[in-house]
PDB file of C-alpha atoms in Angstrom:
ATOM      1  CA  UNK A  17       8.357  10.287  20.361  1.00 87.00           C
ATOM      2  CA  UNK A  18       7.190   7.989  17.580  1.00 92.00           C
ATOM      3  CA  UNK A  19       7.682   4.483  16.260  1.00 96.00           C
ATOM      4  CA  UNK A  20      10.068   5.048  13.358  1.00 96.00           C
ATOM      5  CA  UNK A  21      10.700   3.332  10.063  1.00 98.00           C
ATOM      6  CA  UNK A  22      14.414   2.514  10.091  1.00 98.00           C
ATOM      7  CA  UNK A  23      14.650   0.499   6.877  1.00 98.00           C
ATOM      8  CA  UNK A  24      12.713   0.024   3.637  1.00 98.00           C
ATOM      9  CA  UNK A  25      12.741  -2.441   0.764  1.00 98.00           C
ATOM     10  CA  UNK A  26      10.721  -3.350  -2.306  1.00 98.00           C
ATOM     11  CA  UNK A  27      10.476  -5.914  -5.086  1.00 98.00           C
ATOM     12  CA  UNK A  28       8.922  -5.909  -8.545  1.00 98.00           C
ATOM     13  CA  UNK A  29       8.493  -8.853 -10.950  1.00 98.00           C
ATOM     14  CA  UNK A  30      10.665  -8.838 -14.067  1.00 97.00           C
ATOM     15  CA  UNK A  31       7.825  -8.837 -16.597  1.00 98.00           C
ATOM     16  CA  UNK A  32       6.624  -5.361 -17.568  1.00 98.00           C
ATOM     17  CA  UNK A  33       3.290  -4.876 -19.353  1.00 98.00           C
ATOM     18  CA  UNK A  34       2.810  -1.486 -21.006  1.00 98.00           C
ATOM     19  CA  UNK A  35      -0.409   0.163 -22.137  1.00 98.00           C
ATOM     20  CA  UNK A  36       0.141  -0.875 -25.735  1.00 98.00           C
ATOM     21  CA  UNK A  37       0.004  -4.543 -24.722  1.00 97.00           C
ATOM     22  CA  UNK A  38      -3.185  -3.872 -22.742  1.00 97.00           C
ATOM     23  CA  UNK A  39      -4.642  -2.170 -25.825  1.00 97.00           C
ATOM     24  CA  UNK A  40      -4.247  -5.433 -27.725  1.00 97.00           C
ATOM     25  CA  UNK A  41      -6.483  -7.162 -25.153  1.00 95.00           C
ATOM     26  CA  UNK A  42      -9.292  -4.624 -24.693  1.00 96.00           C
ATOM     27  CA  UNK A  43     -10.703  -1.561 -26.439  1.00 96.00           C
ATOM     28  CA  UNK A  44      -8.391   1.119 -25.046  1.00 96.00           C
ATOM     29  CA  UNK A  45      -5.223   3.068 -25.837  1.00 97.00           C
ATOM     30  CA  UNK A  46      -2.080   4.318 -24.155  1.00 97.00           C
ATOM     31  CA  UNK A  47      -3.453   7.872 -24.237  1.00 97.00           C
ATOM     32  CA  UNK A  48      -6.811   6.839 -22.751  1.00 97.00           C
ATOM     33  CA  UNK A  49      -5.193   4.940 -19.870  1.00 97.00           C
ATOM     34  CA  UNK A  50      -2.648   7.652 -19.043  1.00 97.00           C
ATOM     35  CA  UNK A  51      -5.257  10.408 -19.160  1.00 97.00           C
ATOM     36  CA  UNK A  52      -7.606   8.634 -16.764  1.00 95.00           C
ATOM     37  CA  UNK A  53      -5.156   6.900 -14.427  1.00 97.00           C
ATOM     38  CA  UNK A  54      -1.611   8.197 -14.938  1.00 97.00           C
ATOM     39  CA  UNK A  55      -0.400   4.622 -15.505  1.00 98.00           C
ATOM     40  CA  UNK A  56       2.086   3.785 -18.266  1.00 98.00           C
ATOM     41  CA  UNK A  57       3.329   0.337 -17.218  1.00 98.00           C
ATOM     42  CA  UNK A  58       2.777  -2.285 -14.568  1.00 98.00           C
ATOM     43  CA  UNK A  59       4.771  -5.350 -13.446  1.00 98.00           C
ATOM     44  CA  UNK A  60       3.106  -8.762 -13.711  1.00 98.00           C
ATOM     45  CA  UNK A  61       4.292 -11.865 -11.876  1.00 97.00           C
ATOM     46  CA  UNK A  62       5.196 -14.981 -13.827  1.00 97.00           C
ATOM     47  CA  UNK A  63       7.093 -17.284 -11.462  1.00 96.00           C
ATOM     48  CA  UNK A  64       6.938 -14.876  -8.504  1.00 97.00           C
ATOM     49  CA  UNK A  65       4.437 -15.407  -5.653  1.00 97.00           C
ATOM     50  CA  UNK A  66       3.081 -13.191  -2.884  1.00 98.00           C
ATOM     51  CA  UNK A  67       5.382 -14.947  -0.386  1.00 98.00           C
ATOM     52  CA  UNK A  68       8.500 -14.826  -2.569  1.00 98.00           C
ATOM     53  CA  UNK A  69       8.017 -11.127  -3.352  1.00 98.00           C
ATOM     54  CA  UNK A  70       7.363 -10.352   0.318  1.00 98.00           C
ATOM     55  CA  UNK A  71      10.557 -12.173   1.267  1.00 98.00           C
ATOM     56  CA  UNK A  72      12.711 -10.263  -1.223  1.00 98.00           C
ATOM     57  CA  UNK A  73      11.296  -6.911  -0.108  1.00 98.00           C
ATOM     58  CA  UNK A  74      11.846  -7.945   3.524  1.00 98.00           C
ATOM     59  CA  UNK A  75      15.482  -8.864   2.904  1.00 98.00           C
ATOM     60  CA  UNK A  76      16.132  -5.443   1.401  1.00 98.00           C
ATOM     61  CA  UNK A  77      14.397  -3.653   4.265  1.00 98.00           C
ATOM     62  CA  UNK A  78      16.393  -5.602   6.843  1.00 98.00           C
ATOM     63  CA  UNK A  79      19.630  -4.782   5.011  1.00 98.00           C
ATOM     64  CA  UNK A  80      18.675  -1.114   4.773  1.00 98.00           C
ATOM     65  CA  UNK A  81      17.975  -1.056   8.520  1.00 98.00           C
ATOM     66  CA  UNK A  82      21.424  -2.502   9.190  1.00 98.00           C
ATOM     67  CA  UNK A  83      20.102  -5.287  11.392  1.00 98.00           C
ATOM     68  CA  UNK A  84      20.120  -9.072  11.318  1.00 97.00           C
ATOM     69  CA  UNK A  85      16.880 -10.997  10.712  1.00 97.00           C
ATOM     70  CA  UNK A  86      17.191 -12.509  14.198  1.00 96.00           C
ATOM     71  CA  UNK A  87      16.486  -9.083  15.712  1.00 97.00           C
ATOM     72  CA  UNK A  88      12.938  -9.106  14.276  1.00 98.00           C
ATOM     73  CA  UNK A  89      10.319 -10.294  16.759  1.00 96.00           C
ATOM     74  CA  UNK A  90       7.148  -9.400  14.822  1.00 98.00           C
ATOM     75  CA  UNK A  91       6.209  -9.926  11.157  1.00 98.00           C
ATOM     76  CA  UNK A  92       2.946  -8.563   9.744  1.00 98.00           C
ATOM     77  CA  UNK A  93       2.069  -9.097   6.081  1.00 98.00           C
ATOM     78  CA  UNK A  94      -0.835  -7.313   4.429  1.00 98.00           C
ATOM     79  CA  UNK A  95      -2.243  -9.020   1.343  1.00 97.00           C
ATOM     80  CA  UNK A  96      -5.518  -9.737  -0.444  1.00 96.00           C
ATOM     81  CA  UNK A  97      -4.016 -11.993  -3.094  1.00 94.00           C
ATOM     82  CA  UNK A  98      -2.063 -14.824  -1.481  1.00 94.00           C
ATOM     83  CA  UNK A  99      -2.047 -18.000  -3.549  1.00 92.00           C
ATOM     84  CA  UNK A 100      -2.745 -20.118  -0.462  1.00 89.00           C
ATOM     85  CA  UNK A 101      -4.765 -19.717   2.729  1.00 88.00           C
ATOM     86  CA  UNK A 102      -2.423 -21.711   4.960  1.00 93.00           C
ATOM     87  CA  UNK A 103       0.266 -21.253   6.078  1.00 96.00           C
ATOM     88  CA  UNK A 104       0.011 -17.469   6.169  1.00 97.00           C
ATOM     89  CA  UNK A 105       2.444 -15.373   4.140  1.00 98.00           C
ATOM     90  CA  UNK A 106       4.082 -13.944   7.272  1.00 98.00           C
ATOM     91  CA  UNK A 107       5.061 -17.463   8.365  1.00 98.00           C
ATOM     92  CA  UNK A 108       6.463 -18.147   4.888  1.00 98.00           C
ATOM     93  CA  UNK A 109       8.590 -14.999   5.214  1.00 98.00           C
ATOM     94  CA  UNK A 110       9.710 -16.087   8.680  1.00 98.00           C
ATOM     95  CA  UNK A 111      10.806 -19.441   7.290  1.00 98.00           C
ATOM     96  CA  UNK A 112      12.658 -17.871   4.375  1.00 98.00           C
ATOM     97  CA  UNK A 113      14.491 -15.422   6.644  1.00 98.00           C
ATOM     98  CA  UNK A 114      15.440 -18.188   9.059  1.00 97.00           C
ATOM     99  CA  UNK A 115      13.964 -16.527  12.152  1.00 95.00           C
ATOM    100  CA  UNK A 116      13.023 -18.876  15.000  1.00 90.00           C
ATOM    101  CA  UNK A 117      11.369 -16.743  17.708  1.00 87.00           C
ATOM    102  CA  UNK A 118       8.827 -14.370  16.197  1.00 96.00           C
ATOM    103  CA  UNK A 119       5.141 -13.478  16.097  1.00 97.00           C
ATOM    104  CA  UNK A 120       3.870 -13.697  12.506  1.00 98.00           C
ATOM    105  CA  UNK A 121       0.437 -13.132  10.971  1.00 98.00           C
ATOM    106  CA  UNK A 122      -1.361 -11.686   7.936  1.00 98.00           C
ATOM    107  CA  UNK A 123      -3.924  -8.879   7.766  1.00 98.00           C
ATOM    108  CA  UNK A 124      -6.464  -7.949   5.106  1.00 96.00           C
ATOM    109  CA  UNK A 125      -7.775  -4.410   4.908  1.00 95.00           C
ATOM    110  CA  UNK A 126      -7.085  -4.167   1.180  1.00 95.00           C
ATOM    111  CA  UNK A 127      -5.261  -1.045   0.004  1.00 97.00           C
ATOM    112  CA  UNK A 128      -5.267   0.344   3.553  1.00 98.00           C
ATOM    113  CA  UNK A 129      -3.322  -2.719   4.672  1.00 98.00           C
ATOM    114  CA  UNK A 130       0.074  -1.120   5.249  1.00 98.00           C
ATOM    115  CA  UNK A 131      -1.537   1.559   7.426  1.00 98.00           C
ATOM    116  CA  UNK A 132      -3.273  -1.174   9.419  1.00 98.00           C
ATOM    117  CA  UNK A 133      -0.056  -3.170   9.724  1.00 98.00           C
ATOM    118  CA  UNK A 134       1.867  -0.124  10.928  1.00 98.00           C
ATOM    119  CA  UNK A 135      -0.711   0.642  13.626  1.00 98.00           C
ATOM    120  CA  UNK A 136      -0.750  -2.959  14.844  1.00 98.00           C
ATOM    121  CA  UNK A 137       3.049  -3.139  14.932  1.00 98.00           C
ATOM    122  CA  UNK A 138       3.394   0.270  16.609  1.00 98.00           C
ATOM    123  CA  UNK A 139       0.796  -0.749  19.177  1.00 97.00           C
ATOM    124  CA  UNK A 140       2.696  -3.922  20.028  1.00 97.00           C
ATOM    125  CA  UNK A 141       5.932  -1.958  20.372  1.00 97.00           C
ATOM    126  CA  UNK A 142       4.222   0.564  22.653  1.00 97.00           C
ATOM    127  CA  UNK A 143       2.777  -2.291  24.730  1.00 96.00           C
ATOM    128  CA  UNK A 144       6.240  -3.789  25.142  1.00 95.00           C
ATOM    129  CA  UNK A 145       5.283  -6.924  23.223  1.00 96.00           C
ATOM    130  CA  UNK A 146       7.775  -6.333  20.405  1.00 97.00           C
ATOM    131  CA  UNK A 147      10.934  -4.330  19.819  1.00 97.00           C
ATOM    132  CA  UNK A 148      11.603  -4.681  16.087  1.00 98.00           C
ATOM    133  CA  UNK A 149       8.768  -5.224  13.629  1.00 98.00           C
ATOM    134  CA  UNK A 150       8.738  -6.037   9.933  1.00 98.00           C
ATOM    135  CA  UNK A 151       5.615  -4.780   8.128  1.00 98.00           C
ATOM    136  CA  UNK A 152       5.114  -5.898   4.532  1.00 98.00           C
ATOM    137  CA  UNK A 153       2.566  -5.280   1.795  1.00 98.00           C
ATOM    138  CA  UNK A 154       2.723  -7.915  -0.938  1.00 98.00           C
ATOM    139  CA  UNK A 155       0.288  -8.484  -3.782  1.00 97.00           C
ATOM    140  CA  UNK A 156      -0.128 -10.592  -6.887  1.00 96.00           C
ATOM    141  CA  UNK A 157      -3.256  -8.836  -8.107  1.00 95.00           C
ATOM    142  CA  UNK A 158      -2.859 -10.196 -11.629  1.00 93.00           C
ATOM    143  CA  UNK A 159      -4.208 -13.502 -10.254  1.00 89.00           C
ATOM    144  CA  UNK A 160      -7.623 -11.852  -9.916  1.00 90.00           C
ATOM    145  CA  UNK A 161      -7.650  -9.575 -12.965  1.00 91.00           C
ATOM    146  CA  UNK A 162     -10.217 -10.075 -15.703  1.00 91.00           C
ATOM    147  CA  UNK A 163      -8.157  -9.185 -18.777  1.00 93.00           C
ATOM    148  CA  UNK A 164     -11.363  -8.558 -20.757  1.00 93.00           C
ATOM    149  CA  UNK A 165     -12.607  -5.874 -18.322  1.00 92.00           C
ATOM    150  CA  UNK A 166     -11.254  -2.484 -19.401  1.00 91.00           C
ATOM    151  CA  UNK A 167     -12.306  -0.864 -16.152  1.00 89.00           C
ATOM    152  CA  UNK A 168      -9.956  -2.956 -14.002  1.00 92.00           C
ATOM    153  CA  UNK A 169      -7.277  -4.658 -16.119  1.00 95.00           C
ATOM    154  CA  UNK A 170      -5.594  -1.314 -16.850  1.00 96.00           C
ATOM    155  CA  UNK A 171      -5.126  -0.566 -13.146  1.00 97.00           C
ATOM    156  CA  UNK A 172      -3.481  -3.383 -11.269  1.00 97.00           C
ATOM    157  CA  UNK A 173       0.061  -4.696 -10.937  1.00 97.00           C
ATOM    158  CA  UNK A 174       2.140  -6.979  -8.722  1.00 98.00           C
ATOM    159  CA  UNK A 175       4.932  -6.328  -6.235  1.00 98.00           C
ATOM    160  CA  UNK A 176       5.906  -5.963  -2.593  1.00 98.00           C
ATOM    161  CA  UNK A 177       7.143  -3.306  -0.197  1.00 98.00           C
ATOM    162  CA  UNK A 178       8.486  -3.670   3.337  1.00 99.00           C
ATOM    163  CA  UNK A 179       9.501  -1.541   6.304  1.00 98.00           C
ATOM    164  CA  UNK A 180      11.352  -2.202   9.556  1.00 98.00           C
ATOM    165  CA  UNK A 181       9.862  -0.444  12.593  1.00 98.00           C
ATOM    166  CA  UNK A 182      11.635   0.450  15.827  1.00 97.00           C
ATOM    167  CA  UNK A 183      11.346   2.961  18.657  1.00 94.00           C
ATOM    168  CA  UNK A 184      14.289   4.892  20.056  1.00 85.00           C
ATOM    169  CA  UNK A 185      12.646   5.609  23.400  1.00 89.00           C
ATOM    170  CA  UNK A 186      10.846   3.794  26.215  1.00 89.00           C
ATOM    171  CA  UNK A 187       7.474   2.285  25.198  1.00 87.00           C
ATOM    172  CA  UNK A 188       5.529   4.474  27.611  1.00 89.00           C
ATOM    173  CA  UNK A 189       6.912   7.590  25.905  1.00 92.00           C
ATOM    174  CA  UNK A 190       5.577   6.613  22.478  1.00 94.00           C
ATOM    175  CA  UNK A 191       2.819   8.470  20.655  1.00 93.00           C
ATOM    176  CA  UNK A 192       0.961   6.733  17.806  1.00 96.00           C
ATOM    177  CA  UNK A 193      -0.920   9.360  15.742  1.00 97.00           C
ATOM    178  CA  UNK A 194      -2.720   6.826  13.544  1.00 98.00           C
ATOM    179  CA  UNK A 195      -6.369   6.702  12.456  1.00 98.00           C
ATOM    180  CA  UNK A 196      -8.272   3.803  10.881  1.00 98.00           C
ATOM    181  CA  UNK A 197     -11.860   3.707   9.600  1.00 98.00           C
ATOM    182  CA  UNK A 198     -14.179   1.261   7.838  1.00 98.00           C
ATOM    183  CA  UNK A 199     -17.627   1.365   6.262  1.00 97.00           C
ATOM    184  CA  UNK A 200     -18.853  -2.079   5.290  1.00 96.00           C
ATOM    185  CA  UNK A 201     -22.130  -0.679   3.975  1.00 96.00           C
ATOM    186  CA  UNK A 202     -20.225   0.502   0.883  1.00 95.00           C
ATOM    187  CA  UNK A 203     -18.337  -2.762   0.381  1.00 93.00           C
ATOM    188  CA  UNK A 204     -19.918  -3.552  -2.978  1.00 94.00           C
ATOM    189  CA  UNK A 205     -17.938  -0.731  -4.600  1.00 93.00           C
ATOM    190  CA  UNK A 206     -14.908  -3.055  -4.869  1.00 92.00           C
ATOM    191  CA  UNK A 207     -15.194  -6.827  -4.624  1.00 90.00           C
ATOM    192  CA  UNK A 208     -13.453 -10.112  -5.411  1.00 86.00           C
ATOM    193  CA  UNK A 209     -14.672 -13.555  -4.317  1.00 78.00           C
ATOM    194  CA  UNK A 210     -12.782 -16.835  -4.312  1.00 62.00           C
ATOM    195  CA  UNK A 211     -13.915 -20.446  -4.086  1.00 53.00           C
ATOM    196  CA  UNK A 212     -17.469 -21.778  -4.081  1.00 42.00           C
ATOM    197  CA  UNK A 213     -20.682 -20.873  -2.320  1.00 47.00           C
ATOM    198  CA  UNK A 214     -22.976 -23.185  -0.355  1.00 50.00           C
ATOM    199  CA  UNK A 215     -24.624 -24.338  -3.562  1.00 53.00           C
ATOM    200  CA  UNK A 216     -21.184 -25.237  -5.005  1.00 49.00           C
ATOM    201  CA  UNK A 217     -21.532 -22.616  -7.732  1.00 47.00           C
ATOM    202  CA  UNK A 218     -18.193 -20.873  -8.315  1.00 48.00           C
ATOM    203  CA  UNK A 219     -17.984 -17.250  -7.248  1.00 45.00           C
ATOM    204  CA  UNK A 220     -16.823 -14.546  -9.639  1.00 53.00           C
ATOM    205  CA  UNK A 221     -13.082 -14.669  -8.993  1.00 73.00           C
ATOM    206  CA  UNK A 222     -12.266 -11.321 -10.595  1.00 88.00           C
ATOM    207  CA  UNK A 223     -11.948  -7.802  -9.204  1.00 89.00           C
ATOM    208  CA  UNK A 224     -15.077  -5.768  -9.836  1.00 91.00           C
ATOM    209  CA  UNK A 225     -15.097  -2.055  -9.112  1.00 92.00           C
ATOM    210  CA  UNK A 226     -17.423   0.905  -9.270  1.00 93.00           C
ATOM    211  CA  UNK A 227     -14.785   3.444 -10.324  1.00 91.00           C
ATOM    212  CA  UNK A 228     -16.951   6.515  -9.799  1.00 94.00           C
ATOM    213  CA  UNK A 229     -17.911   5.447  -6.285  1.00 95.00           C
ATOM    214  CA  UNK A 230     -14.274   4.782  -5.336  1.00 96.00           C
ATOM    215  CA  UNK A 231     -13.204   8.167  -6.739  1.00 96.00           C
ATOM    216  CA  UNK A 232     -15.851  10.045  -4.744  1.00 97.00           C
ATOM    217  CA  UNK A 233     -15.078   8.055  -1.595  1.00 96.00           C
ATOM    218  CA  UNK A 234     -11.308   8.558  -1.784  1.00 97.00           C
ATOM    219  CA  UNK A 235     -11.325  12.251  -2.644  1.00 98.00           C
ATOM    220  CA  UNK A 236     -13.690  12.949   0.270  1.00 97.00           C
ATOM    221  CA  UNK A 237     -12.391  10.629   2.993  1.00 98.00           C
ATOM    222  CA  UNK A 238      -8.614  10.838   2.518  1.00 98.00           C
ATOM    223  CA  UNK A 239      -8.399  14.617   3.132  1.00 98.00           C
ATOM    224  CA  UNK A 240     -10.611  14.095   6.182  1.00 98.00           C
ATOM    225  CA  UNK A 241      -8.416  11.364   7.639  1.00 98.00           C
ATOM    226  CA  UNK A 242      -5.257  13.379   6.938  1.00 98.00           C
ATOM    227  CA  UNK A 243      -6.716  16.242   8.968  1.00 98.00           C
ATOM    228  CA  UNK A 244      -7.567  13.796  11.764  1.00 98.00           C
ATOM    229  CA  UNK A 245      -3.980  12.531  11.801  1.00 98.00           C
ATOM    230  CA  UNK A 246      -2.605  16.078  11.833  1.00 98.00           C
ATOM    231  CA  UNK A 247      -4.818  16.989  14.764  1.00 98.00           C
ATOM    232  CA  UNK A 248      -3.481  13.995  16.708  1.00 97.00           C
ATOM    233  CA  UNK A 249       0.127  14.859  15.858  1.00 97.00           C
ATOM    234  CA  UNK A 250      -0.241  18.560  16.642  1.00 97.00           C
ATOM    235  CA  UNK A 251       0.975  19.660  13.208  1.00 98.00           C
ATOM    236  CA  UNK A 252      -0.534  21.666  10.368  1.00 98.00           C
ATOM    237  CA  UNK A 253      -0.868  20.600   6.772  1.00 98.00           C
ATOM    238  CA  UNK A 254       1.718  23.208   5.771  1.00 98.00           C
ATOM    239  CA  UNK A 255       4.341  21.620   8.044  1.00 98.00           C
ATOM    240  CA  UNK A 256       4.221  18.266   6.255  1.00 98.00           C
ATOM    241  CA  UNK A 257       7.077  17.632   3.842  1.00 98.00           C
ATOM    242  CA  UNK A 258       5.435  14.736   1.974  1.00 98.00           C
ATOM    243  CA  UNK A 259       2.057  13.052   1.791  1.00 98.00           C
ATOM    244  CA  UNK A 260       2.694   9.405   0.885  1.00 98.00           C
ATOM    245  CA  UNK A 261      -0.612   8.086  -0.444  1.00 98.00           C
ATOM    246  CA  UNK A 262      -1.955   4.847  -1.830  1.00 98.00           C
ATOM    247  CA  UNK A 263      -1.252   4.835  -5.566  1.00 98.00           C
ATOM    248  CA  UNK A 264      -4.710   4.090  -6.945  1.00 97.00           C
ATOM    249  CA  UNK A 265      -5.122   6.785  -9.575  1.00 96.00           C
ATOM    250  CA  UNK A 266      -3.234   9.987 -10.392  1.00 97.00           C
ATOM    251  CA  UNK A 267      -6.495  11.922 -10.697  1.00 97.00           C
ATOM    252  CA  UNK A 268      -7.457  10.900  -7.145  1.00 98.00           C
ATOM    253  CA  UNK A 269      -4.101  12.058  -5.757  1.00 98.00           C
ATOM    254  CA  UNK A 270      -4.307  15.345  -7.673  1.00 98.00           C
ATOM    255  CA  UNK A 271      -7.810  15.929  -6.305  1.00 98.00           C
ATOM    256  CA  UNK A 272      -6.657  15.251  -2.735  1.00 98.00           C
ATOM    257  CA  UNK A 273      -3.788  17.730  -3.142  1.00 98.00           C
ATOM    258  CA  UNK A 274      -6.240  20.389  -4.319  1.00 98.00           C
ATOM    259  CA  UNK A 275      -8.622  19.760  -1.426  1.00 98.00           C
ATOM    260  CA  UNK A 276      -5.748  20.148   1.022  1.00 98.00           C
ATOM    261  CA  UNK A 277      -4.534  23.233  -0.899  1.00 98.00           C
ATOM    262  CA  UNK A 278      -1.025  21.833  -1.078  1.00 98.00           C
ATOM    263  CA  UNK A 279       1.402  21.792  -3.994  1.00 97.00           C
ATOM    264  CA  UNK A 280       1.447  18.576  -5.999  1.00 96.00           C
ATOM    265  CA  UNK A 281       5.221  18.306  -5.409  1.00 98.00           C
ATOM    266  CA  UNK A 282       4.397  17.210  -1.850  1.00 98.00           C
ATOM    267  CA  UNK A 283       2.548  14.163  -3.235  1.00 98.00           C
ATOM    268  CA  UNK A 284       5.174  11.829  -4.760  1.00 98.00           C
ATOM    269  CA  UNK A 285       3.928   9.153  -7.158  1.00 98.00           C
ATOM    270  CA  UNK A 286       5.185   5.976  -8.791  1.00 98.00           C
ATOM    271  CA  UNK A 287       1.839   4.828 -10.168  1.00 98.00           C
ATOM    272  CA  UNK A 288       2.994   5.637 -13.708  1.00 98.00           C
ATOM    273  CA  UNK A 289       5.530   2.789 -13.559  1.00 98.00           C
ATOM    274  CA  UNK A 290       3.855   0.304 -11.214  1.00 98.00           C
ATOM    275  CA  UNK A 291       0.095   0.734 -11.374  1.00 98.00           C
ATOM    276  CA  UNK A 292      -2.072   0.009  -8.348  1.00 98.00           C
ATOM    277  CA  UNK A 293      -0.532  -2.738  -6.158  1.00 98.00           C
ATOM    278  CA  UNK A 294      -3.004  -2.478  -3.272  1.00 97.00           C
ATOM    279  CA  UNK A 295      -1.297  -2.744   0.142  1.00 98.00           C
ATOM    280  CA  UNK A 296       2.187  -2.772  -1.427  1.00 98.00           C
ATOM    281  CA  UNK A 297       1.834   0.739  -2.886  1.00 98.00           C
ATOM    282  CA  UNK A 298       2.693   2.823   0.171  1.00 98.00           C
ATOM    283  CA  UNK A 299       5.784   0.889   1.356  1.00 98.00           C
ATOM    284  CA  UNK A 300       7.048   0.639  -2.229  1.00 98.00           C
ATOM    285  CA  UNK A 301       6.686   4.387  -2.738  1.00 98.00           C
ATOM    286  CA  UNK A 302       8.393   5.016   0.606  1.00 98.00           C
ATOM    287  CA  UNK A 303      11.281   2.796  -0.500  1.00 98.00           C
ATOM    288  CA  UNK A 304      11.514   4.651  -3.824  1.00 98.00           C
ATOM    289  CA  UNK A 305      11.791   7.928  -1.938  1.00 98.00           C
ATOM    290  CA  UNK A 306      14.337   6.484   0.479  1.00 98.00           C
ATOM    291  CA  UNK A 307      16.581   5.109  -2.279  1.00 98.00           C
ATOM    292  CA  UNK A 308      16.418   8.401  -4.200  1.00 98.00           C
ATOM    293  CA  UNK A 309      17.585  10.343  -1.141  1.00 98.00           C
ATOM    294  CA  UNK A 310      14.330  12.308  -0.858  1.00 98.00           C
ATOM    295  CA  UNK A 311      13.919  11.532   2.852  1.00 98.00           C
ATOM    296  CA  UNK A 312      16.062  13.445   5.363  1.00 97.00           C
ATOM    297  CA  UNK A 313      16.205  13.048   9.156  1.00 96.00           C
ATOM    298  CA  UNK A 314      13.459  15.023  10.853  1.00 96.00           C
ATOM    299  CA  UNK A 315      11.181  15.236   7.820  1.00 98.00           C
ATOM    300  CA  UNK A 316       7.479  15.121   8.618  1.00 98.00           C
ATOM    301  CA  UNK A 317       5.334  12.685   6.621  1.00 98.00           C
ATOM    302  CA  UNK A 318       1.705  11.655   6.526  1.00 98.00           C
ATOM    303  CA  UNK A 319       0.961   8.246   5.023  1.00 98.00           C
ATOM    304  CA  UNK A 320      -2.636   7.453   4.031  1.00 98.00           C
ATOM    305  CA  UNK A 321      -4.437   4.616   2.287  1.00 98.00           C
ATOM    306  CA  UNK A 322      -7.948   3.717   1.139  1.00 98.00           C
ATOM    307  CA  UNK A 323      -9.513   0.687  -0.434  1.00 95.00           C
ATOM    308  CA  UNK A 324     -11.987  -2.172  -0.438  1.00 94.00           C
ATOM    309  CA  UNK A 325     -14.104  -2.745   2.600  1.00 93.00           C
ATOM    310  CA  UNK A 326     -14.427   0.172   2.375  1.00 97.00           C
ATOM    311  CA  UNK A 327     -11.444   1.047   4.555  1.00 98.00           C
ATOM    312  CA  UNK A 328      -9.295   4.116   4.967  1.00 98.00           C
ATOM    313  CA  UNK A 329      -6.689   5.432   7.386  1.00 98.00           C
ATOM    314  CA  UNK A 330      -3.435   7.260   7.888  1.00 98.00           C
ATOM    315  CA  UNK A 331      -0.580   7.991  10.287  1.00 98.00           C
ATOM    316  CA  UNK A 332       1.998  10.677  11.026  1.00 98.00           C
ATOM    317  CA  UNK A 333       5.679   9.746  10.792  1.00 96.00           C
ATOM    318  CA  UNK A 334       8.957  11.552  11.412  1.00 97.00           C
ATOM    319  CA  UNK A 335      11.883  10.245   9.415  1.00 96.00           C
TER     320      UNK A 335
END
């Protein structure tokens, strides 16, 4: 038996920025961006914050699960873009939801963050430390975008996704087929620094990425980690109904599908409308699929993410 996702929710800022607006900022075009990334539009926060978006996504997930906020005893928020260091975003969500007795903390493993949050929540449920967990990915990446850098400003957007986790069996009966990896030696492929160094010189506060290195890393490591997850779950790649992947780049997802020799229809995408929203991508895509009626009881899913660190991981889930 597995820790299940019993409710999903998501939130996107009102402002939509299309490729034509980006083309007025940097030397690019709608055709160039779509060909290389698959992205048409992205949502950019104006008055919204990481905490406010996380809260709205959480409220929808709680409603979808058919529970009251008081039933939640664990909140984990994954983010790399919170506007403040303290208090953590998870505590801000707790306050907004009006929950009194709860464990709440943030994690940062970049675009792999929802995978990390799921494993941590599932582990606490298996250990008997929690019964109902709320795992959220929320990002305001536009805060760190250099709008003069064509290599990154075309990619990122803002938003939040959330999931409610529960188990329908005794903790000791739970299986958690989840794999996480990291390789800090390749960390310079995707960076963003905030604040000042010891010499009081400001750091570069923008996202900087080696696109070719990330492409090679993702297309090699994600198929590997999916196979690791399948081995743990005892299933074959052909048995999986959907592969729910981090929405970094359509070309990366297409390449992963080819390496796994699976039809592209098993790899749903929403990157064309939302862009890359780091740790929010996977829960937002899962919520899209849920609201569209794509997910049926008993369906077999593999969720996988990859990102800065470098980090990557995945888990097996039955709906």
